[in-house]
PDB file of C-alpha atoms and ligand atoms in Angstrom:
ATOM      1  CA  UNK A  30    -309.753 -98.058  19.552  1.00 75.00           C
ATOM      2  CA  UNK A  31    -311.530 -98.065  15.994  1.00 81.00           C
ATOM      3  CA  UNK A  32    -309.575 -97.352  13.397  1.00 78.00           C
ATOM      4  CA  UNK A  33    -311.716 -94.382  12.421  1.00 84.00           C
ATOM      5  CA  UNK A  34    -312.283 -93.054  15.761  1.00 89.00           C
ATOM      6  CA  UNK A  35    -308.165 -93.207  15.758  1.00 91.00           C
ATOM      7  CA  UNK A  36    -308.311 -91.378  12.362  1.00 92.00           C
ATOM      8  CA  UNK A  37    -310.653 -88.114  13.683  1.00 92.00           C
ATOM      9  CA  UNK A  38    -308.701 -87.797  16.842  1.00 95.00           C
ATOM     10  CA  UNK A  39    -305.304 -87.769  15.226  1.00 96.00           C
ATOM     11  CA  UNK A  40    -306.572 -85.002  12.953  1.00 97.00           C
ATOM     12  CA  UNK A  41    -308.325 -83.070  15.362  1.00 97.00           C
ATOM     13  CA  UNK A  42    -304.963 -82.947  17.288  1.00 97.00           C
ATOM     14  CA  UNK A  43    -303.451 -81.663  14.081  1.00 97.00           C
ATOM     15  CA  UNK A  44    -305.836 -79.046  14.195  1.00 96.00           C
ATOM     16  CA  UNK A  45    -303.777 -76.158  15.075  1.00 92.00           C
ATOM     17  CA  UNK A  46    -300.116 -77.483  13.934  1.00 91.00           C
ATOM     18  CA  UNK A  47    -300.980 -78.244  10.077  1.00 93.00           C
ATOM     19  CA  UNK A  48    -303.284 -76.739   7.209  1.00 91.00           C
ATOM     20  CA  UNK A  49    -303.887 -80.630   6.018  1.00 94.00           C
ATOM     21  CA  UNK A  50    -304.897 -81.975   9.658  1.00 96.00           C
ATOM     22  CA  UNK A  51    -306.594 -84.923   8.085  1.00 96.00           C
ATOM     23  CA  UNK A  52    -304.703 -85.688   5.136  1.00 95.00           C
ATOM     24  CA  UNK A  53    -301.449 -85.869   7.748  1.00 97.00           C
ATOM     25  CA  UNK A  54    -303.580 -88.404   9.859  1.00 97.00           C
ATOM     26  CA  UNK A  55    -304.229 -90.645   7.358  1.00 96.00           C
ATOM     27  CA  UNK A  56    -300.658 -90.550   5.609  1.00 96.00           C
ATOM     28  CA  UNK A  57    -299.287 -91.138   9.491  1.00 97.00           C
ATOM     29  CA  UNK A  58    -301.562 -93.990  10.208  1.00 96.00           C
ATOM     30  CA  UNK A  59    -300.740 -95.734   7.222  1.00 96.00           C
ATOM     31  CA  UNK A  60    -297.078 -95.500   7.760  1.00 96.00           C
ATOM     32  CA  UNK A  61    -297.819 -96.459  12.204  1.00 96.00           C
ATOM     33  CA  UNK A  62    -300.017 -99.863  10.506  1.00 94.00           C
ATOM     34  CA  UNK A  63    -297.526-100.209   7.385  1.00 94.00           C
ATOM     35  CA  UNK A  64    -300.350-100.151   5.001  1.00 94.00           C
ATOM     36  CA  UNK A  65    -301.351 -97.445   2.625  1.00 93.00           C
ATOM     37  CA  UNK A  66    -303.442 -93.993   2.664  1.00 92.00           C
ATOM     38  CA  UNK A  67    -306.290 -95.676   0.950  1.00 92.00           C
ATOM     39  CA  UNK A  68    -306.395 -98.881   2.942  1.00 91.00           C
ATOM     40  CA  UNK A  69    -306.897 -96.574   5.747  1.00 91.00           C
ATOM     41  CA  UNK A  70    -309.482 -94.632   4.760  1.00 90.00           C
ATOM     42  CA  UNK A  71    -311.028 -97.608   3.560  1.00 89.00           C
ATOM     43  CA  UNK A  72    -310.888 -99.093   7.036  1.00 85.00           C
ATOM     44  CA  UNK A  73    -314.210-100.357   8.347  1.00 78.00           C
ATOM     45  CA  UNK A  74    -315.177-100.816  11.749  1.00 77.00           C
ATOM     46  CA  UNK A  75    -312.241-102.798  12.823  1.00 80.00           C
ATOM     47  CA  UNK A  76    -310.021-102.175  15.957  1.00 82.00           C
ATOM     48  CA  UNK A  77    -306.421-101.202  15.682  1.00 88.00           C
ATOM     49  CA  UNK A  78    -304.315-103.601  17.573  1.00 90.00           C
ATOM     50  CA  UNK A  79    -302.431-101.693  20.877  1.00 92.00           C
ATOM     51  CA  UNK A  80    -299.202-101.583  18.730  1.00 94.00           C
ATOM     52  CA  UNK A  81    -300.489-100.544  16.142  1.00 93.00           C
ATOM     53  CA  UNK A  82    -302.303 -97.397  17.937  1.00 94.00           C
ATOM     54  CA  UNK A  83    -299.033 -96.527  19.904  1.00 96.00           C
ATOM     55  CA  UNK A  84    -297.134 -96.047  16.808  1.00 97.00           C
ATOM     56  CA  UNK A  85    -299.529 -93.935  15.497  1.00 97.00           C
ATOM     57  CA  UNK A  86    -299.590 -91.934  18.773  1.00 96.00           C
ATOM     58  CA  UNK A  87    -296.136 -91.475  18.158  1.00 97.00           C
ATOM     59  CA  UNK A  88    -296.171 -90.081  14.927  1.00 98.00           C
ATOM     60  CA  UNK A  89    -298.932 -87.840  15.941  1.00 97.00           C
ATOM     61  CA  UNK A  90    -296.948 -86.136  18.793  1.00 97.00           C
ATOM     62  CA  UNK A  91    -293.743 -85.502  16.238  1.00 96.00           C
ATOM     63  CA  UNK A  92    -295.857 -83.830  13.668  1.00 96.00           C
ATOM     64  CA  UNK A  93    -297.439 -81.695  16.792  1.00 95.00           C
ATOM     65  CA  UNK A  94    -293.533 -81.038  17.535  1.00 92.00           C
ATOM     66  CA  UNK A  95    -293.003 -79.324  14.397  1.00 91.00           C
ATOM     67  CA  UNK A  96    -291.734 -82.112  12.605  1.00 95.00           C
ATOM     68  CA  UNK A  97    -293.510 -82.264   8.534  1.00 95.00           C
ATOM     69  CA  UNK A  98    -295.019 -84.941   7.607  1.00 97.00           C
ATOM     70  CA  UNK A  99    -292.276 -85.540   4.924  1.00 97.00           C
ATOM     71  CA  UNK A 100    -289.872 -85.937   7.234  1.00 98.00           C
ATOM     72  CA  UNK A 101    -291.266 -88.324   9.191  1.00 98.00           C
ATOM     73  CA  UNK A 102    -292.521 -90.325   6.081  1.00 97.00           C
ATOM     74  CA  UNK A 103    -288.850 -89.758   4.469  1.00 98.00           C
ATOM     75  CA  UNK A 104    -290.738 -89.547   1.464  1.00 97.00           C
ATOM     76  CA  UNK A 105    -293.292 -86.639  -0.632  1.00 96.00           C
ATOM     77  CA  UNK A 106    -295.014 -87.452  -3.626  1.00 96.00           C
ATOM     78  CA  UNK A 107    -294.060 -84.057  -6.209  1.00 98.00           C
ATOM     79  CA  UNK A 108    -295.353 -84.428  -9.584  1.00 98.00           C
ATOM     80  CA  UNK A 109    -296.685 -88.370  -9.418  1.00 97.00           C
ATOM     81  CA  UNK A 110    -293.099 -89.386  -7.884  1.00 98.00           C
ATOM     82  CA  UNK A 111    -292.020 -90.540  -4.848  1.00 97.00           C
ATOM     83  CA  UNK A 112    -289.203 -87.784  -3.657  1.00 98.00           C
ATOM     84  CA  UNK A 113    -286.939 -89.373  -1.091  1.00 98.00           C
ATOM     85  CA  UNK A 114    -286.770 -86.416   1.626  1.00 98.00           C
ATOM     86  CA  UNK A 115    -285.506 -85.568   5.266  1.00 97.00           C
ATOM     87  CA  UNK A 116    -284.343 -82.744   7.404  1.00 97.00           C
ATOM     88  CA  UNK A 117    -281.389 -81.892   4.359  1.00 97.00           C
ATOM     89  CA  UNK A 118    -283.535 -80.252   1.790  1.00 98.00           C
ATOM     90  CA  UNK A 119    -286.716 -78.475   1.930  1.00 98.00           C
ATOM     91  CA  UNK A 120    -289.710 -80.302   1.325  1.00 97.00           C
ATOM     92  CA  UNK A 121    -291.511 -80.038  -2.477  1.00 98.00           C
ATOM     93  CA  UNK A 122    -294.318 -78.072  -2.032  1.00 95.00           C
ATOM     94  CA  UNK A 123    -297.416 -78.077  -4.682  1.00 93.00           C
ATOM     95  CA  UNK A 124    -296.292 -74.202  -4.812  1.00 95.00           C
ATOM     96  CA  UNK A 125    -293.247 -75.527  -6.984  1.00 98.00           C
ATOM     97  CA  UNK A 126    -295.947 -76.775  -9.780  1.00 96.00           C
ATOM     98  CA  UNK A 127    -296.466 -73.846 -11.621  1.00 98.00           C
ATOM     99  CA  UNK A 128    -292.365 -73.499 -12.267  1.00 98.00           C
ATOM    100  CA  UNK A 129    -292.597 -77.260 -13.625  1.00 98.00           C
ATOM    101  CA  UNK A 130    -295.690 -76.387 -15.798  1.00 98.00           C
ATOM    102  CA  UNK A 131    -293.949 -73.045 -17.097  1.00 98.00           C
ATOM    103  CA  UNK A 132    -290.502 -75.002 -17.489  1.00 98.00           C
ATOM    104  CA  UNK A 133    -292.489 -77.847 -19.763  1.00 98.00           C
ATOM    105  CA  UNK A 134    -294.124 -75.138 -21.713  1.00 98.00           C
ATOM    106  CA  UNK A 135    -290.940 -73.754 -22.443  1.00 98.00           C
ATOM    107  CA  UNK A 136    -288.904 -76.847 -23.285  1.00 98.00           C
ATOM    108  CA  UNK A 137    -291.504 -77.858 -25.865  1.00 96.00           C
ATOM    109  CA  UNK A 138    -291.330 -75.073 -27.680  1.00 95.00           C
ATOM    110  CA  UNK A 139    -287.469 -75.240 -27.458  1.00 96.00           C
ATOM    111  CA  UNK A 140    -287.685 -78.121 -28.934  1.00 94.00           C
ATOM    112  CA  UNK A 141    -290.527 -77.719 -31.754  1.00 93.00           C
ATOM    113  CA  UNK A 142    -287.752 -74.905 -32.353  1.00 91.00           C
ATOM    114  CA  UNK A 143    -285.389 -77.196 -33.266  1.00 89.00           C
ATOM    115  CA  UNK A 144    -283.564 -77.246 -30.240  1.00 88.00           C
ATOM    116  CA  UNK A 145    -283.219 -81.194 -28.941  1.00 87.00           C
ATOM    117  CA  UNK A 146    -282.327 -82.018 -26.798  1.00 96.00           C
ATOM    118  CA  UNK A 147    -282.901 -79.017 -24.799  1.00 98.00           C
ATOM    119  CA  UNK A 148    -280.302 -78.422 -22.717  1.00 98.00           C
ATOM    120  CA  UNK A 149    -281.860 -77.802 -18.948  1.00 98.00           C
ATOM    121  CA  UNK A 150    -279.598 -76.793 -15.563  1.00 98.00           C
ATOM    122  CA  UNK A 151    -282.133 -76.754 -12.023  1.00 99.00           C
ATOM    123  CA  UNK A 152    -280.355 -74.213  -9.576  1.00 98.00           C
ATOM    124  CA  UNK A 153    -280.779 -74.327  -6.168  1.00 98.00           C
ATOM    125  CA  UNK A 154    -282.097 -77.957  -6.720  1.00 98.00           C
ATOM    126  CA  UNK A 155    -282.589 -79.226  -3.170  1.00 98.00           C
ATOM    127  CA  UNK A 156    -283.934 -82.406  -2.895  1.00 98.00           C
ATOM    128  CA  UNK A 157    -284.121 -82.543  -6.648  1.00 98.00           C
ATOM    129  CA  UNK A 158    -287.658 -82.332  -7.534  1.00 98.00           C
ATOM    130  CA  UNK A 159    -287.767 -79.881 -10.329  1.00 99.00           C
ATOM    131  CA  UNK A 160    -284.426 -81.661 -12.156  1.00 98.00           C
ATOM    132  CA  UNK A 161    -285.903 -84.911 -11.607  1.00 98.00           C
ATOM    133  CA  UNK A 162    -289.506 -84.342 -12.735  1.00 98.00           C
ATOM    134  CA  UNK A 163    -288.741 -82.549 -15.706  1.00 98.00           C
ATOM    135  CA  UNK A 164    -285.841 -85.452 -16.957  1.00 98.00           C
ATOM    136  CA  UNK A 165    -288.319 -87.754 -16.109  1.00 98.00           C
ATOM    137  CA  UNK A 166    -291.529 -85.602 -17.871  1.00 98.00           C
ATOM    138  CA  UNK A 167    -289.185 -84.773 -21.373  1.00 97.00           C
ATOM    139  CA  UNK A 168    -287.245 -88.374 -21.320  1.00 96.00           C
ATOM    140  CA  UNK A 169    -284.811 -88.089 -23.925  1.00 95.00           C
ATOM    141  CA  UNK A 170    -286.086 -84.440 -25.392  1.00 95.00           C
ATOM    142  CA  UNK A 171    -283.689 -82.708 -22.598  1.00 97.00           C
ATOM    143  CA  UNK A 172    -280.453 -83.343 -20.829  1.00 98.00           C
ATOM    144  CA  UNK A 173    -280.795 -81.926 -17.299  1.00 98.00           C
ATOM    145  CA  UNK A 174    -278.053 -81.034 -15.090  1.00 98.00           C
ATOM    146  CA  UNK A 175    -278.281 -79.676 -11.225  1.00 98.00           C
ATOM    147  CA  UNK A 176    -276.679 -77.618  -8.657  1.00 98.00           C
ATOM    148  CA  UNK A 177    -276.862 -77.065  -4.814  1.00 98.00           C
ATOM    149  CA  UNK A 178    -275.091 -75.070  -2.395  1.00 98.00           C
ATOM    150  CA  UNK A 179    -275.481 -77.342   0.023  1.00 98.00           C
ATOM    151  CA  UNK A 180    -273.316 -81.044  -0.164  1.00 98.00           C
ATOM    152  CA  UNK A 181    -276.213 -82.346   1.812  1.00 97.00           C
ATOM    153  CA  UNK A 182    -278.864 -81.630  -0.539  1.00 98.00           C
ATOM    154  CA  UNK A 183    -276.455 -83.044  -3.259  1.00 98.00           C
ATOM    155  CA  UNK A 184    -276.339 -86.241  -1.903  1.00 98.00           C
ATOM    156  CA  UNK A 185    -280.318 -86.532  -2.116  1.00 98.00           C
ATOM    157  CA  UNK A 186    -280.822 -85.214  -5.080  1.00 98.00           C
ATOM    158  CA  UNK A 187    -278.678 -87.789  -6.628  1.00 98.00           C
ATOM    159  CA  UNK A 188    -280.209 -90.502  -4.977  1.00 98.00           C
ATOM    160  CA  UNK A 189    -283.503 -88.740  -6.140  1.00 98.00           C
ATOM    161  CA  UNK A 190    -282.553 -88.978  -9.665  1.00 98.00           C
ATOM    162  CA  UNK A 191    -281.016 -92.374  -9.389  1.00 98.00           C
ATOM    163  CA  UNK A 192    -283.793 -93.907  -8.032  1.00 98.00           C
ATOM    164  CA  UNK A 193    -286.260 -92.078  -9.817  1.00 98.00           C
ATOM    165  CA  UNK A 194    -284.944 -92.162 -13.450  1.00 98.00           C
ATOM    166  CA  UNK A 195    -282.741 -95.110 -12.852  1.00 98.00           C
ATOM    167  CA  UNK A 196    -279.544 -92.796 -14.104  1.00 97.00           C
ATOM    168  CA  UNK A 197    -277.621 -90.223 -13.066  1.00 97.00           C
ATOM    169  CA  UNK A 198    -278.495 -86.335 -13.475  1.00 98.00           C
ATOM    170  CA  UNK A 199    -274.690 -84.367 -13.413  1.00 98.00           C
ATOM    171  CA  UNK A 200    -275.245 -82.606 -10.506  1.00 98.00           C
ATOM    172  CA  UNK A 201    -272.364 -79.816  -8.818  1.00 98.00           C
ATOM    173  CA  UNK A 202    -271.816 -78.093  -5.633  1.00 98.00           C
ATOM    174  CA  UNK A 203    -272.294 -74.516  -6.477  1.00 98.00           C
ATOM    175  CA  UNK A 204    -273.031 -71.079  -4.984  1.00 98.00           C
ATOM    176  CA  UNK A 205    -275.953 -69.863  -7.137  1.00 98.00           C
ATOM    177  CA  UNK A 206    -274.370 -70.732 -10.707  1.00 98.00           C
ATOM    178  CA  UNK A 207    -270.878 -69.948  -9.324  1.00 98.00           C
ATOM    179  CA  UNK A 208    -268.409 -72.325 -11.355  1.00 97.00           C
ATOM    180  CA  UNK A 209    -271.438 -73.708 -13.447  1.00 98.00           C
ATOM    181  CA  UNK A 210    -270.788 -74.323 -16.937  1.00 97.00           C
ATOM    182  CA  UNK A 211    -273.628 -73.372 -19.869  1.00 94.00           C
ATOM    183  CA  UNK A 212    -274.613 -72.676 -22.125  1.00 98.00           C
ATOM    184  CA  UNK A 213    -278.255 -74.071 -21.143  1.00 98.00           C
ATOM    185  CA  UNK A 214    -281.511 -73.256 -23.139  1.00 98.00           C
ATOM    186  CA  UNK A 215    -283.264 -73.186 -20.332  1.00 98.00           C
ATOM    187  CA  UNK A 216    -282.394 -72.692 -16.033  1.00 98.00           C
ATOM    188  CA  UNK A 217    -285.057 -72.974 -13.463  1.00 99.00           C
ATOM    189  CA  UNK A 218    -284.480 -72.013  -9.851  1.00 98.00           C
ATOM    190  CA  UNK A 219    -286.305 -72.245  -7.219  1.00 98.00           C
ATOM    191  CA  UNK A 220    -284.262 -69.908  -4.835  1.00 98.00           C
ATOM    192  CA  UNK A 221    -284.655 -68.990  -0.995  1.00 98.00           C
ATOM    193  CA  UNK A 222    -286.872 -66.274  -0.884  1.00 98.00           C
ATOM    194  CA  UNK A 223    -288.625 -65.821   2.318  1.00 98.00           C
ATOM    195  CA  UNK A 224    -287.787 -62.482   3.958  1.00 98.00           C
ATOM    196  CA  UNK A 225    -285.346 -62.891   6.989  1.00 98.00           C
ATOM    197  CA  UNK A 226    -287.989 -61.613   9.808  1.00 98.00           C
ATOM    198  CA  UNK A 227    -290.034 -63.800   8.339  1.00 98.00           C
ATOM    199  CA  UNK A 228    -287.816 -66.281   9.356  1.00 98.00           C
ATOM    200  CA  UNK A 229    -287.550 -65.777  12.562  1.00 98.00           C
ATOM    201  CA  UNK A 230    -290.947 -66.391  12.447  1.00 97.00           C
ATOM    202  CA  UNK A 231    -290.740 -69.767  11.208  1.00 94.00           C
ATOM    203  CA  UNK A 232    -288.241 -71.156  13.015  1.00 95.00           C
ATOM    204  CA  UNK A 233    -289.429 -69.165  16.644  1.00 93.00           C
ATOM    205  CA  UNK A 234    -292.865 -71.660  16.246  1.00 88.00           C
ATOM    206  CA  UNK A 235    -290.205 -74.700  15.375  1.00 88.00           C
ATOM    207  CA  UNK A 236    -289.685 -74.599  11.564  1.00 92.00           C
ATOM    208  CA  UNK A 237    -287.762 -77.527  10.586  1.00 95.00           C
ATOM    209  CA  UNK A 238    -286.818 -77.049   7.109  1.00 97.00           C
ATOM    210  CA  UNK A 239    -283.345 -75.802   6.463  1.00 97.00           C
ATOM    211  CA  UNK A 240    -282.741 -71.759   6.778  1.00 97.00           C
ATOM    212  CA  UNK A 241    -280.524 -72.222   3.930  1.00 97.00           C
ATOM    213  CA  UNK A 242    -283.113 -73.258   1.788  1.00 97.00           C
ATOM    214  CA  UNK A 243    -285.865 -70.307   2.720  1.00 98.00           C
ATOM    215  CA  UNK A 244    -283.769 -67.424   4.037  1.00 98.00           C
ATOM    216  CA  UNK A 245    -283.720 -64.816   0.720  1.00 98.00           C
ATOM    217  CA  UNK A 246    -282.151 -62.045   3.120  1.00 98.00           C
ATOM    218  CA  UNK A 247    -283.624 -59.005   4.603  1.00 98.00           C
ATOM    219  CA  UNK A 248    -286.212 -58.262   1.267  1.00 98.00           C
ATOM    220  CA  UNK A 249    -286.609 -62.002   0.301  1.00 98.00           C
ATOM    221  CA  UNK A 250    -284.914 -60.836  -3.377  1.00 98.00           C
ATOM    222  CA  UNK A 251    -281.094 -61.246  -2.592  1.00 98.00           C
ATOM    223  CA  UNK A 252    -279.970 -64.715  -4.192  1.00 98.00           C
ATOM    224  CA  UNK A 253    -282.406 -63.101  -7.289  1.00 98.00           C
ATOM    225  CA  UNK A 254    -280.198 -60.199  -7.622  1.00 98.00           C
ATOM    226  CA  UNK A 255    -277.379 -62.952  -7.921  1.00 98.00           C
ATOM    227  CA  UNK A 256    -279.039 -65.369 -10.313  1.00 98.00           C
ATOM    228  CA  UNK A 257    -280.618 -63.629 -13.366  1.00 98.00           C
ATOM    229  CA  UNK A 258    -277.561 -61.849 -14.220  1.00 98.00           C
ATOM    230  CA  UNK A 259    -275.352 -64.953 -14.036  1.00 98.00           C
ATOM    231  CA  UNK A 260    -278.235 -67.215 -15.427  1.00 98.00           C
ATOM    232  CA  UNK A 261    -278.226 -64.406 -18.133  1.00 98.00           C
ATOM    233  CA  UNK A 262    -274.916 -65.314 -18.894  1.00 98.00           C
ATOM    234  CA  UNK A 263    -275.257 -68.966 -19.503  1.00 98.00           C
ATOM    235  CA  UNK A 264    -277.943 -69.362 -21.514  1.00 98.00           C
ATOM    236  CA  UNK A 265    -277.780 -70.015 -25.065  1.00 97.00           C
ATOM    237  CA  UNK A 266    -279.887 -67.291 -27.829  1.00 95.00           C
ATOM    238  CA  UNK A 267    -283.481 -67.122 -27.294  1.00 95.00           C
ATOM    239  CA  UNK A 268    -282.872 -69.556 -24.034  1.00 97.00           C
ATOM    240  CA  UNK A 269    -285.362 -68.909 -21.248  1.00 98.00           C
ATOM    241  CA  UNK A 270    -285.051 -68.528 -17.315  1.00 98.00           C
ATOM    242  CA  UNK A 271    -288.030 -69.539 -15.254  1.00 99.00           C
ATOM    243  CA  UNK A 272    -287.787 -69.206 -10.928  1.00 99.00           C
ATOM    244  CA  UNK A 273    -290.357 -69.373  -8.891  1.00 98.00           C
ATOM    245  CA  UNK A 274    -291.326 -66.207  -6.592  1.00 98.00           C
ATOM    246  CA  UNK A 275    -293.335 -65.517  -3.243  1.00 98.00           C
ATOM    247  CA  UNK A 276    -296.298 -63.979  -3.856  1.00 97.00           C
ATOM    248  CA  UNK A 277    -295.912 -60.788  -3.563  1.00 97.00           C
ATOM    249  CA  UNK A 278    -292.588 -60.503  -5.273  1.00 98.00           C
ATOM    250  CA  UNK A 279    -293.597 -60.549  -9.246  1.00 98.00           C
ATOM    251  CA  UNK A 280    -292.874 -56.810  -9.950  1.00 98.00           C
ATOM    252  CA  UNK A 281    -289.282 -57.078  -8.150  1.00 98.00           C
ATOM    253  CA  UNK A 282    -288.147 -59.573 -10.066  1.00 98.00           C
ATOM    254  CA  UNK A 283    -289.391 -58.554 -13.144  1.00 98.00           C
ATOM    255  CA  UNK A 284    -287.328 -55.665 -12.922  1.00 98.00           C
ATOM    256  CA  UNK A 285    -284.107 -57.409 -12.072  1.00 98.00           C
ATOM    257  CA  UNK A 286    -285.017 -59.465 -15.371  1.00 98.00           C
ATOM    258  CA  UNK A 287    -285.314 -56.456 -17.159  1.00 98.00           C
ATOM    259  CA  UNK A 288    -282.235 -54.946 -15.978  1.00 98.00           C
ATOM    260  CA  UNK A 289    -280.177 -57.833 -16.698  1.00 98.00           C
ATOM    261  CA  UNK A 290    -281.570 -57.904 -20.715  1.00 98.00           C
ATOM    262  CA  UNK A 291    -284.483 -60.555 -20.712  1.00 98.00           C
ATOM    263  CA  UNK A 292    -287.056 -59.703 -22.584  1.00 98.00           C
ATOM    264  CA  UNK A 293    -290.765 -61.564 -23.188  1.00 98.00           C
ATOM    265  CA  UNK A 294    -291.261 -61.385 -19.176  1.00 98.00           C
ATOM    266  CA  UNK A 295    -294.235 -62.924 -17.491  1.00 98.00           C
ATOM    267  CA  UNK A 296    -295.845 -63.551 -14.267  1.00 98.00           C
ATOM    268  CA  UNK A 297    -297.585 -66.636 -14.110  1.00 98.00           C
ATOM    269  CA  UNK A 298    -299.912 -67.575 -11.294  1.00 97.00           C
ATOM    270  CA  UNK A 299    -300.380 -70.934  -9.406  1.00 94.00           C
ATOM    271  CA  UNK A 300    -304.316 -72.159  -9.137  1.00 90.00           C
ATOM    272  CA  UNK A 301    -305.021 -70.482  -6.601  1.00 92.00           C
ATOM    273  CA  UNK A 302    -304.501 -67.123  -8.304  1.00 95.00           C
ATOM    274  CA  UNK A 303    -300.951 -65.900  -6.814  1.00 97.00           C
ATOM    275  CA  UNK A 304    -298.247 -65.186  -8.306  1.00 98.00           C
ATOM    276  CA  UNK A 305    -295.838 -67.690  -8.635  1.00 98.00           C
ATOM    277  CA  UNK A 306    -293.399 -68.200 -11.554  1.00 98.00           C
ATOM    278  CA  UNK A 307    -291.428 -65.039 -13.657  1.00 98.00           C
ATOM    279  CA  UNK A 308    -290.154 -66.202 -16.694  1.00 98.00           C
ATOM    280  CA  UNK A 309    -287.968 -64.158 -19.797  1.00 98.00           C
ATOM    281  CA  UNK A 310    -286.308 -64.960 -22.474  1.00 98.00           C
TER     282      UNK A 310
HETATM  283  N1  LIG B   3    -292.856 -71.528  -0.773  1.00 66.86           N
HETATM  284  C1  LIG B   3    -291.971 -71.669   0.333  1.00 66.86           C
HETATM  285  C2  LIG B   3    -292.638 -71.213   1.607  1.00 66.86           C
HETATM  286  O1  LIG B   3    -293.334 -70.227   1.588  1.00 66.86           O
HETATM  287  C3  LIG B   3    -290.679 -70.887   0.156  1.00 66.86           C
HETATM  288  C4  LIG B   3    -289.763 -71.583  -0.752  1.00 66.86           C
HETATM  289  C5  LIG B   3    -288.505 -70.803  -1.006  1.00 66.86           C
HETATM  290  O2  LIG B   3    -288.033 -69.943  -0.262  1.00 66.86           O
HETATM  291  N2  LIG B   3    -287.942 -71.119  -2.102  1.00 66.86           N
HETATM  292  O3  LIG B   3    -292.476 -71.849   2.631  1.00 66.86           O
END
């Protein structure tokens, strides 16, 4: 078979499992010839060789299972670096970009403050992508530290950093701050917040990603009820907390913000115009 024939039927088979049908085909091709995205789409009229179109068969039929395309790449590119990721963490989203453009914005003026470096801790970290991006976005303007609930997601996120920065981000086992030690000028979080029915949902049509890492509890809000007030606590004067929300869940967590003392709140939106980010000071 052509190797753009190949291309259009792997994505039309994507169709119905993924919102990126074609992007997914490409990236899986690529990894099924060992070459990359754009040598692929690239390709002229040339044939794939039978081994070559079996493997991508292959990869086609676990991303119609369910399985991301992350997972089966081990890898997702968050912020112009290359996030080694697998069935551990969730994967980084673009949805996460907003949190790393507010946390930036706030850092900066941390640090034209006179506050270097700016002291940074990433809860709920994951596979690292929000530690890791900003260390490697402020360099030596911020020390960043990390925690996880889960030891899994530890692991990665060291190896993340390691490989990423080429040093070590401190990085603790923790139950949403529990244990943590501030103070911090500035905590991000990127907390579980899907609704538990929702879910169900998700994992009823073969979600893969870990429940740990979506499940926010009956209203989505419950690990935010948990975090300002203790993220409250560790932060130094003036120091800010940024998360990152669902969509609909600005107003409720503005509140909880409120109630626990921050004050210069905002919603921020992602490009397409949702809510994404609360920040307060
Ligand atoms: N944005 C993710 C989703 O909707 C949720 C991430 C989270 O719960 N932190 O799949």
């Amino acid at each position: 078979m052509m190797g753009r024939a190949a291309l259009s039927e792997g994505a039309a088979a994507l169709a119905s499992v993924s919102d990126t049908p074609f992007l997914d085909a490409s990236l899986l091709l690529a990894r099924a010839l060992g070459t990359s995205r754009e040598r692929v789409l690239a390709m002229g009229p040339e044939a794939l060789d039978e081994a070559g179109e079996a493997a991508f068969r292959g990869l086609i039929a676990r991303r119609i299972s369910g399985e991301p395309v992350a997972y089966i790449l081990g890898a997702k590119e968050f912020r112009g670096l290359e996030f080694r990721v697998d069935a551990r963490v969730l994967c980084p989203r673009p949805d996460t970009e907003p949190l790393v453009e507010t946390a930036l914005e706030a850092a900066l003026s941390l640090s034209a403050a006179g506050r270097a470096p700016v002291r940074i801790h990433d809860a709920f970290t994951g596979s690292g992508a929000v530690a890791v991006a900003l260390a490697a976005e402020l360099g030596d303007g911020a020390s960043v530290s990390m925690s996880d609930l889960s030891p899994d997601a530890l692991v990665l996120a060291r190896e993340n950093a390691g490989m990423l920065l080429g040093r070590e981000l401190p990085a603790r086992l923790s139950d949403c701050l529990e244990g943590v030690e501030g103070p911090f000028d500035l905590v991000t979080a990127n907390p579980p917040y899907v609704t538990s029915s929702f879910c169900d949902g998700i994992y009823a049509a073969g979600g893969r990603e870990p429940r740990l890492a979506l499940d926010g509890g009956a209203d989505g809000l419950g690990l935010y009820r948990r975090l300002v007030p203790r993220a409250r606590g560790l932060l130094s004067p003036g120091g800010v907390l940024a998360v990152e929300i669902g969509d609909e869940q600005g107003a409720a967590v503005s509140a909880l913000f409120a109630e626990a003392g921050f004050a210069e709140l905002a919603v921020l939106r992602d490009l397409a115009g949702r809510d994404r980010v609360v920040r307060g000071r």
